[in-house]
Short mmCIF file of C-alpha atoms and ligand atoms in Angstrom, two decimals:
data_model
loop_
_atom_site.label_atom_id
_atom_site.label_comp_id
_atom_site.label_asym_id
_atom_site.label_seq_id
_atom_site.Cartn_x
_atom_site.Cartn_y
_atom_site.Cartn_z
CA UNK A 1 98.00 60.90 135.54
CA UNK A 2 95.22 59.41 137.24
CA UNK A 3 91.67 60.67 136.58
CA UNK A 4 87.56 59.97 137.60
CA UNK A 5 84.55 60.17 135.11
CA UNK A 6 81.32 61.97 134.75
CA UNK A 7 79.11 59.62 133.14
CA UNK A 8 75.55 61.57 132.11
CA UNK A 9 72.91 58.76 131.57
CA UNK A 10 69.88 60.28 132.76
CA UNK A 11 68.14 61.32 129.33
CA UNK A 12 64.93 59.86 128.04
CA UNK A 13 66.18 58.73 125.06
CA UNK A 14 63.58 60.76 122.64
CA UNK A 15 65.02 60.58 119.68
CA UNK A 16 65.82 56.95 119.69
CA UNK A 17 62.22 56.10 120.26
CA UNK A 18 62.82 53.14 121.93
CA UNK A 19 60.06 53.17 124.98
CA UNK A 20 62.93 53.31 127.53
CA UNK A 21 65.94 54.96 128.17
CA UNK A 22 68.58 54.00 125.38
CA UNK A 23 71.36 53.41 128.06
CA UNK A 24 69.10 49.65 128.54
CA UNK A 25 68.76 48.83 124.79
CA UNK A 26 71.06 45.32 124.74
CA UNK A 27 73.73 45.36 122.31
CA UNK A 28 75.44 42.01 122.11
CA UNK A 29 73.29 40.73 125.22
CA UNK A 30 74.96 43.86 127.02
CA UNK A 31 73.02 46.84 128.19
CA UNK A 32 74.70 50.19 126.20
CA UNK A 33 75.53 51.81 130.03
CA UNK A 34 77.11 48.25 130.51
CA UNK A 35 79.54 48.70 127.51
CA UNK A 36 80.51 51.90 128.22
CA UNK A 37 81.34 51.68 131.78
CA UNK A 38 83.29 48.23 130.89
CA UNK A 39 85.73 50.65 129.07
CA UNK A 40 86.65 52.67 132.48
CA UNK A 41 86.30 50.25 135.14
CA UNK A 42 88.75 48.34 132.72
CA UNK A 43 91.24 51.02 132.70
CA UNK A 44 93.86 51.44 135.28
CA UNK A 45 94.18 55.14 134.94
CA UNK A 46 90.24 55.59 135.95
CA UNK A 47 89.90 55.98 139.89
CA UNK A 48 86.40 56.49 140.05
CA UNK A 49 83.03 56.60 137.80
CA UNK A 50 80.52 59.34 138.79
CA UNK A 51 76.94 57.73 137.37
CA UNK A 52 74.41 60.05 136.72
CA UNK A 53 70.98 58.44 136.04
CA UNK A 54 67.22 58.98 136.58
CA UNK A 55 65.90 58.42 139.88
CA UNK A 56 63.44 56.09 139.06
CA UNK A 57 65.92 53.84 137.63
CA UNK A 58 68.19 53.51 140.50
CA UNK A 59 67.26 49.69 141.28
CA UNK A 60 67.75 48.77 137.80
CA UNK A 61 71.17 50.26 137.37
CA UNK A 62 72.17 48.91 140.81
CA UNK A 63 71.35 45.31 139.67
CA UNK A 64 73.03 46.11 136.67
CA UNK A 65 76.11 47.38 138.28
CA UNK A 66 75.89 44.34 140.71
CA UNK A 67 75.59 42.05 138.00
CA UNK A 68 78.21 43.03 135.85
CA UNK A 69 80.75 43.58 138.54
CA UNK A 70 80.97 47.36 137.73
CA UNK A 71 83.06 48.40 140.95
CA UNK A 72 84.01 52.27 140.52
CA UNK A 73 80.92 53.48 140.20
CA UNK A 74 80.36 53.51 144.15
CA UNK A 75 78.32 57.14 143.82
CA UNK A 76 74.62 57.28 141.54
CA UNK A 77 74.38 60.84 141.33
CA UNK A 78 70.59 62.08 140.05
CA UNK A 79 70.30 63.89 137.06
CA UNK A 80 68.82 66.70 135.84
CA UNK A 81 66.49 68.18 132.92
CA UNK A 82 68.90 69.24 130.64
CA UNK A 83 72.23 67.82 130.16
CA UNK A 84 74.40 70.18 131.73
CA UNK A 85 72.25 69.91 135.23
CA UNK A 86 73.26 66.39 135.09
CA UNK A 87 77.20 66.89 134.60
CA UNK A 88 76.67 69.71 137.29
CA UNK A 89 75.37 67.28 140.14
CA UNK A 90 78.49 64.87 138.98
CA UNK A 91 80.76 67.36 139.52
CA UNK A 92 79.02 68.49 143.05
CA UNK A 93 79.98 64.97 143.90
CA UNK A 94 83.74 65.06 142.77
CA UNK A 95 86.07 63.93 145.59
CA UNK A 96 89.95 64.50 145.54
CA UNK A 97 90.27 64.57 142.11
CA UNK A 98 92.27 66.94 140.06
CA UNK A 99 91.19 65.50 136.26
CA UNK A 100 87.46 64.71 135.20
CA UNK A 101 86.69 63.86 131.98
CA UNK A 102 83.14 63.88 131.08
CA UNK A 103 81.60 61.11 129.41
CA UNK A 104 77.83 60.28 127.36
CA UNK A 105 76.51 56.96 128.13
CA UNK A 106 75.17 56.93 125.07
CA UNK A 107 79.17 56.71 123.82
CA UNK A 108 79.92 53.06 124.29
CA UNK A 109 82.84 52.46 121.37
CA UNK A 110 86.03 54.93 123.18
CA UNK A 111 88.89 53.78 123.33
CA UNK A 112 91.76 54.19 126.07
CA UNK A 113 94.50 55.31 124.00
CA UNK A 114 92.16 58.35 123.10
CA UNK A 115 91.16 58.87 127.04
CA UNK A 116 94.83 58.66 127.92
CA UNK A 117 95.75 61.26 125.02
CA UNK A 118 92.74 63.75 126.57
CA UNK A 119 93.60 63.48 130.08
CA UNK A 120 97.49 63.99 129.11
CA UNK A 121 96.56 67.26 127.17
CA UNK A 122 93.98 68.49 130.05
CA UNK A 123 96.74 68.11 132.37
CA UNK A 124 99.34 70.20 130.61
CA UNK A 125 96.63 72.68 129.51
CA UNK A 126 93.45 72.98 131.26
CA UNK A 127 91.02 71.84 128.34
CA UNK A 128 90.92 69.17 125.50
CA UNK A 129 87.84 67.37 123.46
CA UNK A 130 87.75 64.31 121.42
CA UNK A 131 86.65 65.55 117.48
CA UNK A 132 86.68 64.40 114.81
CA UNK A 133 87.06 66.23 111.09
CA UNK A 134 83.80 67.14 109.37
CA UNK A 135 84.08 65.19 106.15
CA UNK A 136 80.68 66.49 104.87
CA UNK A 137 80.01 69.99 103.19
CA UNK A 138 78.13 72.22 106.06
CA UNK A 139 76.23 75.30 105.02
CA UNK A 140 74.55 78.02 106.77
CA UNK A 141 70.79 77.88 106.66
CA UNK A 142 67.39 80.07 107.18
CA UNK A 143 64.59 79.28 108.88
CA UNK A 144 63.00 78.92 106.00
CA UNK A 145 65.50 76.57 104.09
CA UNK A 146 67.51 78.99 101.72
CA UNK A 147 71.38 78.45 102.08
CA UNK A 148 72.91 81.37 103.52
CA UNK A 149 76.57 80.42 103.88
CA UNK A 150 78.99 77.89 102.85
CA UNK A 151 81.22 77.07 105.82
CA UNK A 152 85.16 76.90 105.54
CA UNK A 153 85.54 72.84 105.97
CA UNK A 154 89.21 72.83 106.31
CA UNK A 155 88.45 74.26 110.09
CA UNK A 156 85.17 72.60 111.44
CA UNK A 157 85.41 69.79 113.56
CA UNK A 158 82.88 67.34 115.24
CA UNK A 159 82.79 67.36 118.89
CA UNK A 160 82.50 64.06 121.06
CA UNK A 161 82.92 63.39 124.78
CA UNK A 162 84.99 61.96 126.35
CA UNK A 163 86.13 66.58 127.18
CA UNK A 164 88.57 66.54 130.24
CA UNK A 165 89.17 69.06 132.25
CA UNK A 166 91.58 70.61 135.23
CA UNK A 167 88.41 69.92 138.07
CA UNK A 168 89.22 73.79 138.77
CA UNK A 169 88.53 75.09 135.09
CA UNK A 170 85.34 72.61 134.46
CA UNK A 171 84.07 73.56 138.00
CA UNK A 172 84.46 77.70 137.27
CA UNK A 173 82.92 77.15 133.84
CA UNK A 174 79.56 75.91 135.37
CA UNK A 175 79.38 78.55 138.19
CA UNK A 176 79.65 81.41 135.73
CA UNK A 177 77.49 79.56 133.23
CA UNK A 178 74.94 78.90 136.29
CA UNK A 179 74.83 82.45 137.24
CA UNK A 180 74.42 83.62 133.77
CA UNK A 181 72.14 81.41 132.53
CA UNK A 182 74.15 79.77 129.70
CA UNK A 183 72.87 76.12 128.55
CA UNK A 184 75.46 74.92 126.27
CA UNK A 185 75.37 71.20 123.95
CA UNK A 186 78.46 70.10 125.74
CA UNK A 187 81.11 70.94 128.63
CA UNK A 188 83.89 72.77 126.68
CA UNK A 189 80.97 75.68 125.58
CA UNK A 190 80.98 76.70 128.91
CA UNK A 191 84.70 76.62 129.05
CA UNK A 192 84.93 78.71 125.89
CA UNK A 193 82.66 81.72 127.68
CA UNK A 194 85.16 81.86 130.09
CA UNK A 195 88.25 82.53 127.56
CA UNK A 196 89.84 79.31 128.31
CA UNK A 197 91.57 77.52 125.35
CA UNK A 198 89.85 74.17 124.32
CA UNK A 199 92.52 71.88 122.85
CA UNK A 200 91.27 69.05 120.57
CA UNK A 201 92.22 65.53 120.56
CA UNK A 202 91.83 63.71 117.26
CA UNK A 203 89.02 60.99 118.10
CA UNK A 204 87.37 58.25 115.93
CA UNK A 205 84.94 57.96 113.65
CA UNK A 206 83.09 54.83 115.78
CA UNK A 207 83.35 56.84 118.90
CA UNK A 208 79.17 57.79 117.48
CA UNK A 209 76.78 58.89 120.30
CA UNK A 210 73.40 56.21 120.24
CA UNK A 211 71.04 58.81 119.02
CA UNK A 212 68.72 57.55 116.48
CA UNK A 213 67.53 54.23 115.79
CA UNK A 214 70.32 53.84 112.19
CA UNK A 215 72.43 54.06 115.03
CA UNK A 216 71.95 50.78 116.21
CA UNK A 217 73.14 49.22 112.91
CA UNK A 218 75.61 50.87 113.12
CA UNK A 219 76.68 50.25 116.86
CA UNK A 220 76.08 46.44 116.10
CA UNK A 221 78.13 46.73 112.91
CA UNK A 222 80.81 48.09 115.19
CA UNK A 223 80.44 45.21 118.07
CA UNK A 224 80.31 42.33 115.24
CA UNK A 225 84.10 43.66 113.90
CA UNK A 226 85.38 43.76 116.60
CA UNK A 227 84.36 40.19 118.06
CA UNK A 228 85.90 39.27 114.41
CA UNK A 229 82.62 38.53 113.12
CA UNK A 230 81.70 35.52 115.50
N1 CTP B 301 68.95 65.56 131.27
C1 CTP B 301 69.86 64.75 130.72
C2 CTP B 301 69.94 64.59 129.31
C3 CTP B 301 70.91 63.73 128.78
N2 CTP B 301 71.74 63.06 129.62
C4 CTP B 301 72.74 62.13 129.06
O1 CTP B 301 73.61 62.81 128.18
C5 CTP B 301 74.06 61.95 127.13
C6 CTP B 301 73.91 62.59 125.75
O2 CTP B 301 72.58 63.06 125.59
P1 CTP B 301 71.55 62.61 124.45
O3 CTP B 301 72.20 61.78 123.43
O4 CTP B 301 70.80 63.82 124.03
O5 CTP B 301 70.59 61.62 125.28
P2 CTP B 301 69.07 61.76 125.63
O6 CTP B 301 68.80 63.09 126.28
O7 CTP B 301 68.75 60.53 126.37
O8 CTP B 301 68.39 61.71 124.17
P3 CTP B 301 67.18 62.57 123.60
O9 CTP B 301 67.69 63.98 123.50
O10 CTP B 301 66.92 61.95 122.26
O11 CTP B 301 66.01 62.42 124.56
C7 CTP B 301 73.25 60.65 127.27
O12 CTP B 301 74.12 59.66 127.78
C8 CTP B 301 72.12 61.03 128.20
O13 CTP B 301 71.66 59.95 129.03
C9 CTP B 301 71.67 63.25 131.00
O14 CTP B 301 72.43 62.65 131.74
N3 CTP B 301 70.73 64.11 131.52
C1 LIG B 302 78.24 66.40 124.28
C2 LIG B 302 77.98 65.91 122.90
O1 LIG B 302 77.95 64.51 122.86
C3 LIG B 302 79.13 66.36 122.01
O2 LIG B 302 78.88 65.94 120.70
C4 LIG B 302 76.68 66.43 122.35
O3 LIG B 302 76.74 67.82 122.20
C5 LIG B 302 75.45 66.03 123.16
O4 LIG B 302 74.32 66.54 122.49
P1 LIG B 302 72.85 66.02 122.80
O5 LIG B 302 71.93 66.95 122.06
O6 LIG B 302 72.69 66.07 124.29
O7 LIG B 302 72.78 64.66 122.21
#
């Protein structure tokens, strides 16, 4: 089953403190937006990448695009100021398709096999997120730092993107999140409020989302394994 992409990259990039967007920070010589759209307009199965960026970075990411021969991403689509306004313009922009997965920029280190396991699943079922298993201990807390609960780890999960989605179910989650108001951290939230069963794909532990500066290490840690140390 074929599918096409929502790629959100219009954040700031706050918490990685980096004075720009962290979708430019060069890892490897290669801009992060760079590696991750590598990954889709490598695979076969990908018709079409929906970019979603800043308006005032639309020249840059068209040189970049040009540059590095990124050819499905025909459409920049402007974002918006939280996350889910951004996915929502993507999916305004949706042509023909009848899978989207949904994908952070800021994820460059998926892999196909997992992409081809989510879109399989979201075909047969409607729904299905890349996690991963929790391996820490996760408690409950107050505002005011006293530990209210400790949480049942045998059943909590860590949610990535790439989520897919039938276009039908992702598009009905955001109208009835729109109209009520709902902001949710990622697309299968607004897929739960509408009772539909969210099916989870066991991910990777490298598939991390660039969000703090350790992250880097880590991302370049990542990059140097799997050039084979070179
Ligand atoms: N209004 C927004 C906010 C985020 N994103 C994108 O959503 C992904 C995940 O968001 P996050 O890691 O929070 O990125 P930023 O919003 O850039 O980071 P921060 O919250 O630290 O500013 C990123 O690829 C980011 O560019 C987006 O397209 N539109
Ligand atoms: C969608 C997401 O990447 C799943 O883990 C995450 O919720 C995005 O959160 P952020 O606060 O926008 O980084």
């Amino acid at each position: 089953m074929q599918y096409q992409v929502i790629i959100p990259a219009a954040g700031q990039g706050k918490r990685m403190n980096a004075g720009k967007n962290k979708q430019f920070i060069e890892l490897q010589a290669l801009p992060v937006m760079i590696h991750t759209l590598n990954i889709f307009e490598m695979d076969e199965r990908c018709d079409e990448i929906i970019l979603v960026i800043n308006p005032n970075e639309k020249q840059l990411v068209e040189s970049l695009l040009t540059q590095h021969k990124i050819t499905k991403a025909r459409r920049l689509v402007t974002g918006g100021a939280e996350r889910q306004h951004s996915v929502y313009n993507g999916l305004q922009s949706l042509k023909d398709a009848e899978i989207v997965l949904v994908h952070d920029g800021a994820r460059p280190f998926i892999t196909h096999n997992i992409i081809h396991r989510l879109v399989d699943v979201a075909a047969e079922k409607g729904a299905s997120v890349a996690a991963v298993r929790v391996k820490d201990t996760i408690k409950r807390v107050s505002d005011d730092g006293v530990v209210l609960e400790t949480m049942e780890r045998s059943s909590l999960w860590a949610i990535q993107t790439p989520q897919a989605f039938r276009v039908s179910v992702l598009e009905k989650a955001h109208e009835v999140a729109k109209e009520k108001g709902f902001i949710g951290t990622d697309e299968a939230s607004l897929v739960e409020e509408i009772g539909i069963p969210v099916h989870i794909v066991e991910g990777d532990y490298q598939n991390i989302k660039l969000t703090t500066p350790d992250d880097i290490l880590y991302a370049e840690a990542i990059l140097e394994k799997q050039s084979g140390g070179r």
